[in-house]
Coordinates of C-alpha atoms in Angstrom, one line a residue:
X3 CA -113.0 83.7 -45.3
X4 CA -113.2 83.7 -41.7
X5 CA -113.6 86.6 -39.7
X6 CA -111.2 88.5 -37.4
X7 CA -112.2 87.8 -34.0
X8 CA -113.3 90.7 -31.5
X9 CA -112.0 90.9 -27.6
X10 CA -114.2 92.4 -25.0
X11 CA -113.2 92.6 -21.6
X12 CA -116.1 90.2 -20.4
X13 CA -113.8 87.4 -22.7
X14 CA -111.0 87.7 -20.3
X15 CA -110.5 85.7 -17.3
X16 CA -107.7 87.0 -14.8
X17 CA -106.4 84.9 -12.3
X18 CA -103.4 84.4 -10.8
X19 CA -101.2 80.9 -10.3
X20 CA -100.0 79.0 -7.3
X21 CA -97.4 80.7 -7.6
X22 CA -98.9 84.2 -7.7
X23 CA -98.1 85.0 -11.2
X24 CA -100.8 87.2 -13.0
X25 CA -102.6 85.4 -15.8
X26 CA -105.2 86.7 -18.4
X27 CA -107.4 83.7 -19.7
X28 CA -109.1 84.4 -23.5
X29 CA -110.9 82.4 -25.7
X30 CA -108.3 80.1 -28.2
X31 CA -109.2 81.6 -31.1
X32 CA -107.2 85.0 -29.5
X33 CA -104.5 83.4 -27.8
X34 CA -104.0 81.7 -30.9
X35 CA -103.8 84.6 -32.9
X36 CA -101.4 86.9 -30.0
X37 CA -99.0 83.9 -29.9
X38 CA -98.4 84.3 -33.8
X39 CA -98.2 87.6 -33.3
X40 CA -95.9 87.4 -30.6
X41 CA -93.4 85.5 -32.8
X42 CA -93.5 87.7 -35.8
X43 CA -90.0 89.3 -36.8
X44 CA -88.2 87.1 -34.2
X45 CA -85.9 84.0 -35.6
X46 CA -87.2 80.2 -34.8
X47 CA -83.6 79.1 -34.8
X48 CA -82.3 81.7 -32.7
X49 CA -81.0 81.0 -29.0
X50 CA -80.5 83.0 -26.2
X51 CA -82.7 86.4 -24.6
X52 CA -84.0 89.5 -25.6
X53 CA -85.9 89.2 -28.5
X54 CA -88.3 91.5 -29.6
X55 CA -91.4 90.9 -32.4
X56 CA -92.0 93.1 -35.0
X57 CA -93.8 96.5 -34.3
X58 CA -97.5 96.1 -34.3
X59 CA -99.2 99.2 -35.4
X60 CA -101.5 100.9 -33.2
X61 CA -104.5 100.6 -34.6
X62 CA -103.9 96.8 -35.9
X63 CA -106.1 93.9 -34.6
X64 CA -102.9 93.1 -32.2
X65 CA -102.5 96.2 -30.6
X66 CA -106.3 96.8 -30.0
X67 CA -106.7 93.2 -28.6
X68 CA -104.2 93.8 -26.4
X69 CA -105.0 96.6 -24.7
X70 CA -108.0 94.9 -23.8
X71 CA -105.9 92.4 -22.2
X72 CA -105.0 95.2 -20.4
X73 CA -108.3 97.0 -18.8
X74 CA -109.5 93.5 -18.4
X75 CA -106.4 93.1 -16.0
X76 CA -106.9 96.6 -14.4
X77 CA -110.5 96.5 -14.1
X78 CA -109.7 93.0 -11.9
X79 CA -106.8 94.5 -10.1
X80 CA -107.2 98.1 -9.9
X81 CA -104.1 98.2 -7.7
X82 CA -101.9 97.5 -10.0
X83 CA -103.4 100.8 -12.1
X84 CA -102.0 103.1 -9.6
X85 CA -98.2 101.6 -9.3
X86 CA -96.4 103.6 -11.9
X87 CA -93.5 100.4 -11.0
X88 CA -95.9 98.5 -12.6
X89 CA -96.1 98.3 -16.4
X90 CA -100.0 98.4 -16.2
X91 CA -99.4 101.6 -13.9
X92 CA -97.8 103.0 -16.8
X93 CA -100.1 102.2 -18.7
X94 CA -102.9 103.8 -16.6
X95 CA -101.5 107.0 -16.3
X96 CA -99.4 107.4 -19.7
X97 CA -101.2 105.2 -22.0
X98 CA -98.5 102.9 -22.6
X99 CA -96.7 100.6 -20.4
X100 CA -96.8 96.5 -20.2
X101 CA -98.5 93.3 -19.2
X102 CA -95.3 91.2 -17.5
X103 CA -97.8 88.0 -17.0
X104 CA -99.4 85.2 -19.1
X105 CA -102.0 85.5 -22.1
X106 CA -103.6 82.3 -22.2
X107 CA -106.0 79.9 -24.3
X108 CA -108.9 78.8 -22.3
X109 CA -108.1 75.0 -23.0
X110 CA -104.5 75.1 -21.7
X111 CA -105.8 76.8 -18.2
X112 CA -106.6 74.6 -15.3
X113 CA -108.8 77.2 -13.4
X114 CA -109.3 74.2 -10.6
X115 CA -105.8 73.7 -10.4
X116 CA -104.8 76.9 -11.2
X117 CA -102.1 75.6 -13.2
X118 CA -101.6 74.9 -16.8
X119 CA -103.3 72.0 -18.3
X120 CA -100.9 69.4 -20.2
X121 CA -97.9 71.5 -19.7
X122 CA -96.2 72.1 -23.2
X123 CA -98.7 70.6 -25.0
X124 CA -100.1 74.2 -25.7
X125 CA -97.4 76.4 -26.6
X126 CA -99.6 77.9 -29.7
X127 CA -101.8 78.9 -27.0
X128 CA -99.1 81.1 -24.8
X129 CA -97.9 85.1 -24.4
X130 CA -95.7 85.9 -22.1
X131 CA -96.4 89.4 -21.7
X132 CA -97.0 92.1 -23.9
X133 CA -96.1 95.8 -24.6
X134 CA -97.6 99.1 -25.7
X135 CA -95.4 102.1 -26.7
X136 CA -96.2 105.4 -24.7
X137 CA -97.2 108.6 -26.4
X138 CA -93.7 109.4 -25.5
X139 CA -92.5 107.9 -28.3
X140 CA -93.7 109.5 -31.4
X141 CA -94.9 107.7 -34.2
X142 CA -94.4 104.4 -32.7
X143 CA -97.6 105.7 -29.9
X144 CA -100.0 102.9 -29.5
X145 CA -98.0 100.5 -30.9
X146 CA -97.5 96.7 -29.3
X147 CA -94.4 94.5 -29.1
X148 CA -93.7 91.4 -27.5
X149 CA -90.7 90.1 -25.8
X150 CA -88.0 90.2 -23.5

């Protein structure tokens, strides 16, 4: 049985794109795992926008891993902490908010090129964005969703 892998901020690479877009680089094995998690609840067949996964509890390996994505992120741009238009502003100050950028595998990020490496050959590898539910909102506190 292999063993649930463990995020620390000191895992997490953030960068940003030629393009300026905000990127949080972790190890495979996570992005692996966030992608999965990403698609859970939502319809492979399905076509068109906003789609949301499944609710992830808060105190599931999902939700925990990441709001490390998160304080890795604030901790690099501490600016964005104190934007309440930003998602991670939100976060900051109400303990829930989002992550609008990329969670990425290490081996599908050109840090050189800052660019991806063998675009689309590393979808498995790819979040875009992330979500936790404020304490605004009851039971579903803590909680992390992906999507539009």
């Amino acid at each position: 049985m292999s063993r649930t892998p463990v995020l620390s901020t000191s895992d997490v690479t953030v960068t940003t794109d030629n393009s300026g877009r905000l990127y949080a680089i972790v190890p495979d094995e996570i992005a692996r795992r966030l992608n999965a998690a990403s698609r859970e609840g939502i319809d492979p067949n399905a076509r068109g926008a906003y789609f949301r996964s499944v609710t992830h509890p808060a105190d599931s390996w999902t939700a925990t891993t990441v709001r490390t994505v998160f304080e890795s992120v604030l901790s690099a741009r501490p600016e964005m902490g104190q934007d309440l238009s930003s998602g991670l502003g939100l976060y900051r100050t109400h303990d829930g908010g989002d992550f609008r950028g990329f969670i990425v595998g290490e081996s599908a990020w050109d840090s050189a090129a800052r660019w991806w490496r063998e675009y689309g050959q590393h979808d498995d590898l790819i979040t875009q964005g992330a979500a936790i539910a404020t304490r605004g909102c009851g039971s579903r506190a803590g909680t992390c969703t992906f999507g539009d």
